[in-house]
Short mmCIF file of C-alpha atoms in Angstrom, two decimals:
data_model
loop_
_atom_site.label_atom_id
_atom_site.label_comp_id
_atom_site.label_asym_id
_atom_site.label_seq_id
_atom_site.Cartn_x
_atom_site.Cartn_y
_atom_site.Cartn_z
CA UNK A 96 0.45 -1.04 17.92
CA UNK A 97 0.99 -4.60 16.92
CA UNK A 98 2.21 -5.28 13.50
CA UNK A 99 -0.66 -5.63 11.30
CA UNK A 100 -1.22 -9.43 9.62
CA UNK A 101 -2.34 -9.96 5.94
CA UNK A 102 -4.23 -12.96 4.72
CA UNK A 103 -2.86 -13.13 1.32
CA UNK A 104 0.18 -11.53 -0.28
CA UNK A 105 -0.81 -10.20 -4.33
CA UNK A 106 2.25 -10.97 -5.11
CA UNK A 107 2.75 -14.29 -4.23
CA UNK A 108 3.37 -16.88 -1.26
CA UNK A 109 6.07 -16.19 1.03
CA UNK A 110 9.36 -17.60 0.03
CA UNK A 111 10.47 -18.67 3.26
CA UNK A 112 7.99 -20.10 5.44
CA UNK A 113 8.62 -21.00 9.00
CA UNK A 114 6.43 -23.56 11.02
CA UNK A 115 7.97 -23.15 14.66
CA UNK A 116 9.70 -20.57 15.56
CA UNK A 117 12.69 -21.17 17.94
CA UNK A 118 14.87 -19.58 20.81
CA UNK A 119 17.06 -18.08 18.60
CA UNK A 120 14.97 -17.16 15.86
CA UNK A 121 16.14 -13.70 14.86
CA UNK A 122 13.69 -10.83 14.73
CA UNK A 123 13.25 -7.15 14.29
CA UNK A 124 11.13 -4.53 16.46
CA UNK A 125 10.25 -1.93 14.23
CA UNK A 126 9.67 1.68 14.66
CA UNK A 127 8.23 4.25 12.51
CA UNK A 128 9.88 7.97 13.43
CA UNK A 129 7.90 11.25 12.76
CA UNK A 130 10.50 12.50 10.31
CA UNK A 131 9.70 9.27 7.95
CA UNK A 132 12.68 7.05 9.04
CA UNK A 133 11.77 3.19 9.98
CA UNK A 134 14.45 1.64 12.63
CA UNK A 135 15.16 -1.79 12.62
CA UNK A 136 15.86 -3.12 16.13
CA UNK A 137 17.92 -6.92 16.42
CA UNK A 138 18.16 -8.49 19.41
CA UNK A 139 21.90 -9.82 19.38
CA UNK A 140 21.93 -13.01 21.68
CA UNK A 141 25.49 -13.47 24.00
CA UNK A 142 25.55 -16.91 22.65
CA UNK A 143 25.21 -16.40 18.84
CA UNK A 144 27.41 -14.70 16.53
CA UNK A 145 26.48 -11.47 15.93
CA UNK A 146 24.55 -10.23 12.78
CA UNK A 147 26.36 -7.77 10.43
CA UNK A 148 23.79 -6.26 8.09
CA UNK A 149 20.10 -6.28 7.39
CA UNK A 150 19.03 -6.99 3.75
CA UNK A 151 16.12 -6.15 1.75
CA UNK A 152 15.14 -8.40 -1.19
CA UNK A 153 12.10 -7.30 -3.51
CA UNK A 154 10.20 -10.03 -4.30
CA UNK A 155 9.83 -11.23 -7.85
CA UNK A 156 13.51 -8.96 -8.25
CA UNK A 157 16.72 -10.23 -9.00
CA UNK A 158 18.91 -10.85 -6.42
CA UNK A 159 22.03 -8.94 -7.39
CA UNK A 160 20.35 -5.77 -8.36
CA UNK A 161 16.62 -5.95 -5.88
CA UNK A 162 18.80 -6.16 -2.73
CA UNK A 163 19.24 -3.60 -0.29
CA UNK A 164 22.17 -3.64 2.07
CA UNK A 165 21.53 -2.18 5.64
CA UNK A 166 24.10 -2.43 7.65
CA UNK A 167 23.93 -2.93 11.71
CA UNK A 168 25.34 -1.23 14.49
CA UNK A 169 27.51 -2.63 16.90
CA UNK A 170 26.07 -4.16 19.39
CA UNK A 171 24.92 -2.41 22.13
CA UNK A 172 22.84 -3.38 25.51
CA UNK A 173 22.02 -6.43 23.38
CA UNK A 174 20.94 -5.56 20.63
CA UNK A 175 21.71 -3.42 17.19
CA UNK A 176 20.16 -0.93 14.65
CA UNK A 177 19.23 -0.40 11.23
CA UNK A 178 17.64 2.44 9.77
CA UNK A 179 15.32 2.76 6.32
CA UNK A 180 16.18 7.06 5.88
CA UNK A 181 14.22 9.21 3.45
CA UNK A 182 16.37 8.18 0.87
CA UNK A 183 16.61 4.45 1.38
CA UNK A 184 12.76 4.84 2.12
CA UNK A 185 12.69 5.40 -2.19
CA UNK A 186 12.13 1.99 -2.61
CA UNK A 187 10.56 0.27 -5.92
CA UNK A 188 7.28 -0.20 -5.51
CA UNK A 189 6.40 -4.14 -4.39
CA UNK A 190 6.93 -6.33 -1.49
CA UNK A 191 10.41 -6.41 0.69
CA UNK A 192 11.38 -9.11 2.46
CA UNK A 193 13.83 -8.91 5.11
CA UNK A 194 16.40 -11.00 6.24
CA UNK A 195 19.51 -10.69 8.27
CA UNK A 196 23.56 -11.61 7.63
CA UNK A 197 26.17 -12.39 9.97
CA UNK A 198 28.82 -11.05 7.09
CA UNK A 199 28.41 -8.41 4.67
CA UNK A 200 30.15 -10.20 1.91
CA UNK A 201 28.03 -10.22 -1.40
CA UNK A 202 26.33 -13.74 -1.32
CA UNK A 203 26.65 -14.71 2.52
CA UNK A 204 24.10 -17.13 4.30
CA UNK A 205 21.22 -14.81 5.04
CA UNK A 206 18.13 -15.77 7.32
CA UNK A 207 14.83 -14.57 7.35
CA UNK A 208 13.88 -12.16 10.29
CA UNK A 209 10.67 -12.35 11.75
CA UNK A 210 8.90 -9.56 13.23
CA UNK A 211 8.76 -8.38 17.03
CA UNK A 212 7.34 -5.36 18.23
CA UNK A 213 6.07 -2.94 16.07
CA UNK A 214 5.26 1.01 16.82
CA UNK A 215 3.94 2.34 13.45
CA UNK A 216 1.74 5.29 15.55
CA UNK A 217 2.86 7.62 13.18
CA UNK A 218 1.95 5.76 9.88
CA UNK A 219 -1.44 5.59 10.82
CA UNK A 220 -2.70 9.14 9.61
CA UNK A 221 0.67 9.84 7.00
CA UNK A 222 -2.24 12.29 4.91
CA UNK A 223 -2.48 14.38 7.29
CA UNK A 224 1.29 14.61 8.02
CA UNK A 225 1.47 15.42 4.24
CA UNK A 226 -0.65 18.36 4.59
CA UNK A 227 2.61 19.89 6.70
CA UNK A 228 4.94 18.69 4.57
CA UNK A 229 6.23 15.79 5.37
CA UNK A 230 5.36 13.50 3.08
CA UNK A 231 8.67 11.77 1.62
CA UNK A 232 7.67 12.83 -2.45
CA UNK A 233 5.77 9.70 -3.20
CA UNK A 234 7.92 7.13 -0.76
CA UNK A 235 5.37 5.08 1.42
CA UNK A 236 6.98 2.01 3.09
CA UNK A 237 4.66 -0.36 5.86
CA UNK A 238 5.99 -2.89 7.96
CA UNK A 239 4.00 -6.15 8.09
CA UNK A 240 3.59 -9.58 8.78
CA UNK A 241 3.45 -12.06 5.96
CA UNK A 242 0.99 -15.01 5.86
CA UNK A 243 4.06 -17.43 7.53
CA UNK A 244 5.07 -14.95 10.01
CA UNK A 245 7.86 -13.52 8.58
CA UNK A 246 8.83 -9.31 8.46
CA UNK A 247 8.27 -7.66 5.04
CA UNK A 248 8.12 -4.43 3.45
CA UNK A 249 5.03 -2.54 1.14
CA UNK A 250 6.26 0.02 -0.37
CA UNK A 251 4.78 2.39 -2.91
CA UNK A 252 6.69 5.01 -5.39
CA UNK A 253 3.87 7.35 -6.53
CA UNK A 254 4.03 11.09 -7.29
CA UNK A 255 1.83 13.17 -8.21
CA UNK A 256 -0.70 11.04 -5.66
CA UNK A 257 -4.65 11.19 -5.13
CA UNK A 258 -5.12 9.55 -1.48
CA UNK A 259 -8.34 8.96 -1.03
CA UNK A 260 -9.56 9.62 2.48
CA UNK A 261 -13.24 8.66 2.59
CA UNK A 262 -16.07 6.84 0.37
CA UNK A 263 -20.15 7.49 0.52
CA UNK A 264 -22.67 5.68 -0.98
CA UNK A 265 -25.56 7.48 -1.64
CA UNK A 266 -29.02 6.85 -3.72
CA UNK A 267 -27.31 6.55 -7.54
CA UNK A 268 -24.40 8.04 -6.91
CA UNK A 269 -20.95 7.44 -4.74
CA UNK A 270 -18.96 10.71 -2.92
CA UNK A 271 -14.75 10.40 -2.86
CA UNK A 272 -13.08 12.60 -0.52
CA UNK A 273 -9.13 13.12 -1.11
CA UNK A 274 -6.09 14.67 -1.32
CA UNK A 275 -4.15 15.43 -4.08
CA UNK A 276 -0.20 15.74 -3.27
CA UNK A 277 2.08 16.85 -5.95
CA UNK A 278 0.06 18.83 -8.38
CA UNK A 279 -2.48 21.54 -8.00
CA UNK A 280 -6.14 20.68 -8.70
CA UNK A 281 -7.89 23.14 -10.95
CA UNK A 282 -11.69 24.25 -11.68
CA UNK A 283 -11.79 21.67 -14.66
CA UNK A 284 -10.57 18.66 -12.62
CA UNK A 285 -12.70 15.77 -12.94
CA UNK A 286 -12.78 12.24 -11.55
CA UNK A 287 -12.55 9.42 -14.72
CA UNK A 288 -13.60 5.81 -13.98
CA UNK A 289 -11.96 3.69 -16.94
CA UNK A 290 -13.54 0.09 -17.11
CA UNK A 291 -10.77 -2.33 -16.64
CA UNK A 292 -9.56 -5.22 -19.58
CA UNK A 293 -12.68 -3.00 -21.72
CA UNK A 294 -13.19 -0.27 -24.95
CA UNK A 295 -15.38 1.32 -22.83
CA UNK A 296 -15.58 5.10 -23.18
CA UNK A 297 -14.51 6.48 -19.70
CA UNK A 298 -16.84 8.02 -17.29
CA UNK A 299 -16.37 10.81 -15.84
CA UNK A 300 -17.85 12.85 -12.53
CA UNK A 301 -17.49 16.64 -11.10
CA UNK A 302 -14.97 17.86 -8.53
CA UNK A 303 -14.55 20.52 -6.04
CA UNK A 304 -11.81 21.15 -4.19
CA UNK A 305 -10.24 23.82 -1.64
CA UNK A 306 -6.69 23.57 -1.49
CA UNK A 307 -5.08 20.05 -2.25
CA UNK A 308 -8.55 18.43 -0.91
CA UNK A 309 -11.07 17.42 -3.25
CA UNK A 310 -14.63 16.20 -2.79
CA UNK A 311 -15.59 13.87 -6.15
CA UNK A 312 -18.84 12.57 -7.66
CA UNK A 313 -18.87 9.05 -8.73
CA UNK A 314 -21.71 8.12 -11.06
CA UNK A 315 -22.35 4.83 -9.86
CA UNK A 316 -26.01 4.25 -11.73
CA UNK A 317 -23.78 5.55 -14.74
CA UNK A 318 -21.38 3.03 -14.53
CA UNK A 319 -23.80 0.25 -13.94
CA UNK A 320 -25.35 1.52 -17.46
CA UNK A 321 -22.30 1.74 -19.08
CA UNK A 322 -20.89 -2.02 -18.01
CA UNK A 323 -21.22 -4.30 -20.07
CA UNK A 324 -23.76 -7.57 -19.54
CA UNK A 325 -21.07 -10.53 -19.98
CA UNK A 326 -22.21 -12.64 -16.74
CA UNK A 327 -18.67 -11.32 -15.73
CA UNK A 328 -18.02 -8.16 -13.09
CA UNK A 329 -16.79 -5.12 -14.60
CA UNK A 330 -14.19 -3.51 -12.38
CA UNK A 331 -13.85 0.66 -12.90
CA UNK A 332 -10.72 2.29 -12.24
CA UNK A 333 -10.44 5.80 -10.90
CA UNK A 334 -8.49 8.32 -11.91
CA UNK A 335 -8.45 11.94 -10.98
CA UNK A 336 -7.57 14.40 -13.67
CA UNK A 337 -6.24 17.72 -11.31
CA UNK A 338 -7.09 20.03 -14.95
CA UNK A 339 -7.44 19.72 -18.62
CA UNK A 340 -3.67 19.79 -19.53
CA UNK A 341 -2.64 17.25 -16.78
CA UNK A 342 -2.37 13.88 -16.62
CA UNK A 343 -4.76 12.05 -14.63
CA UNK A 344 -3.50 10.23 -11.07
CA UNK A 345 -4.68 6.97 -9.94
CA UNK A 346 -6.46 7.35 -6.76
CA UNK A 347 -5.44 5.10 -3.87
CA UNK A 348 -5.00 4.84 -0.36
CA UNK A 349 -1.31 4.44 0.85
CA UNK A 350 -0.75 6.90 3.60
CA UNK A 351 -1.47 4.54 6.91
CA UNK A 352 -0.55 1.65 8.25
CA UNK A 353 -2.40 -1.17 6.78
CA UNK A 354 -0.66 -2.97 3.89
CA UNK A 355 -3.20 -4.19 2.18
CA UNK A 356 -6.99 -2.24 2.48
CA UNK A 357 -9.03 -5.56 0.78
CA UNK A 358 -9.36 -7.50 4.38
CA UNK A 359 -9.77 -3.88 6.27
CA UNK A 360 -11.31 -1.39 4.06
CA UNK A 361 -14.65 -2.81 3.20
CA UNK A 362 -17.97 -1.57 1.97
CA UNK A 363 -21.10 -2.56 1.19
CA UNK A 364 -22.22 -2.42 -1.92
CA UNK A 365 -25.29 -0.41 -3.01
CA UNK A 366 -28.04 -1.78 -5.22
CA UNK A 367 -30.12 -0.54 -8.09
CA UNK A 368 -33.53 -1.03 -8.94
CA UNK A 369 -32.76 -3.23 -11.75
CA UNK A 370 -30.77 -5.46 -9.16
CA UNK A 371 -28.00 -4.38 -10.18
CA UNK A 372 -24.70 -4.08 -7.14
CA UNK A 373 -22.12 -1.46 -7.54
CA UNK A 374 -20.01 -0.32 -5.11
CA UNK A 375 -16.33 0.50 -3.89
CA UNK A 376 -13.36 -1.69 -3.25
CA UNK A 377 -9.52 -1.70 -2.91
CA UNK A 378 -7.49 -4.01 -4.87
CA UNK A 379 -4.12 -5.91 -3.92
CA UNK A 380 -2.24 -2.71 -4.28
CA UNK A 381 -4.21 0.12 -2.58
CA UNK A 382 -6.45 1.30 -5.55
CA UNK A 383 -9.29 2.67 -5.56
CA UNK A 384 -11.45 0.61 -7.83
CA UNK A 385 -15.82 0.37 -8.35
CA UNK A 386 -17.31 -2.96 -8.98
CA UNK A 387 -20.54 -3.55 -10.94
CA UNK A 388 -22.44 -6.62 -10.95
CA UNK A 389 -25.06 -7.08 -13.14
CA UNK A 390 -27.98 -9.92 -11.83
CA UNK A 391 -28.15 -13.11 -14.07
CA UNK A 392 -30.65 -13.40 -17.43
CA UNK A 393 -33.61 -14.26 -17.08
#
């Protein structure tokens, strides 16, 4: 599987842009392992000095304390390894870019690696490798391709987590299948859609659930009733509350291997008899959100 290629990164352009790649450009295979390590592979060229460390930059971080050191192994067969383990997976949640050094001084050239090829099989269903237990408490981190063809990180830091798994529209109302990892749902768990930037009262829908998977009514008509009529969308975010006494968890979609679910993920939206559209979307970083648009004034 080919390393997947985003349109636009939420965070911001890609700080180091490169038109044409060359000969010598360095660049990293990457490889997702089953027991949640990522291995960097570098080719190491005969007629280049050879690189010492891999480095990890958050973007929008400071450089001195949002850097990750990674250090290489020797050379070997032409080439040398990094590896991301369980631990270093913890990331802070954001963007990663990745660059290479030929010394692992603090403040040594560094140069942007691009990506080669990328086996991320086992990212592609991570919820149902969390049902067995291997789900790294939260740590989610997805190789990818930037919009100038460079190698980055997404990486998400969330625990408890709802992943949703599936999305339904039907008639006035939308179905959310999930998974809830990290807390245990209860007979009085509910779903709560909160209007974004609004004083809206939340709204909330019925669950059941069997285990850590829950099946959740979204009261799409209710929403639409409940938005406000400012010419402007109202976005709803949702929440699932596991029981009375626990805080609610923002439901998302981060186990698999796309970095960002707007350009893959899409759905159409239903509409109401009053022309009214409402329907589901992801934002920039994996949420689960519902959009209602109400038609113009007369």
């Amino acid at each position: 599987m080919t390393l997947p290629v985003t349109a636009h990164d939420a965070s911001g352009p890609d700080p180091a842009p490169h038109h044409t790649p060359q000969p010598l450009t360095p660049h990293a295979h990457c490889t997702a392992h089953a027991d949640g390590t990522l291995t960097l592979t570098v080719p190491q060229p005969a007629t280049a000095p050879p690189w010492y460390a891999v480095l990890l930059q958050r973007r929008g971080g400071h450089q001195a304390t949002d850097t990750v050191h990674l250090p290489l192994t020797d050379p070997n067969a032409g080439h040398s390894t990094a590896t991301l383990t369980t631990a270093a997976l913890r990331l802070t949640e954001g963007r990663w870019d990745v660059y290479v050094a030929r010394a692992t001084a603090p403040g040594a050239p560094r140069t942007r690696l691009r990506p080669g090829v990328g086996d991320l099989r086992t990212l592609a269903d991570e919820a149902r490798a969390a049902t067995r237990g291997r789900h790294t408490q939260g740590a989610v981190c997805i190789p990818y391709t930037t919009t100038y063809g460079n190698l980055s990180l997404r990486t998400w830091l969330r625990w408890p987590h709802a992943e949703a798994t599936a999305v339904h529209l039907a008639d006035a109302d939308g179905t959310l299948d999930g998974l809830l990892l990290g807390a245990c749902l209860t007979d009085d768990a509910r779903l709560e859609a909160h209007a974004l930037h609004s004083t809206t009262p939340p709204v909330t829908g019925p669950v059941r659930h069997r285990g850590p998977h829950f099946t959740a009514t979204v009261p799409l008509a209710d929403l639409a009733h409940q938005s406000p009529r400012t010419g402007e969308p109202t976005e709803w975010e949702l929440w699932l509350r596991p029981g009375a006494a626990t805080p609610s968890v923002r439901v998302a979609r981060i186990l698999d291997d796309v970095p960002d679910k707007r350009t893959v993920y899409r759905y159409p939206p239903l509409t109401l008899p009053d022309g009214t559209t409402t329907g589901f979307a992801y934002t920039g970083e994996g949420d689960l959100s519902v959009s209602v648009h109400h038609p113009p004034a007369p």
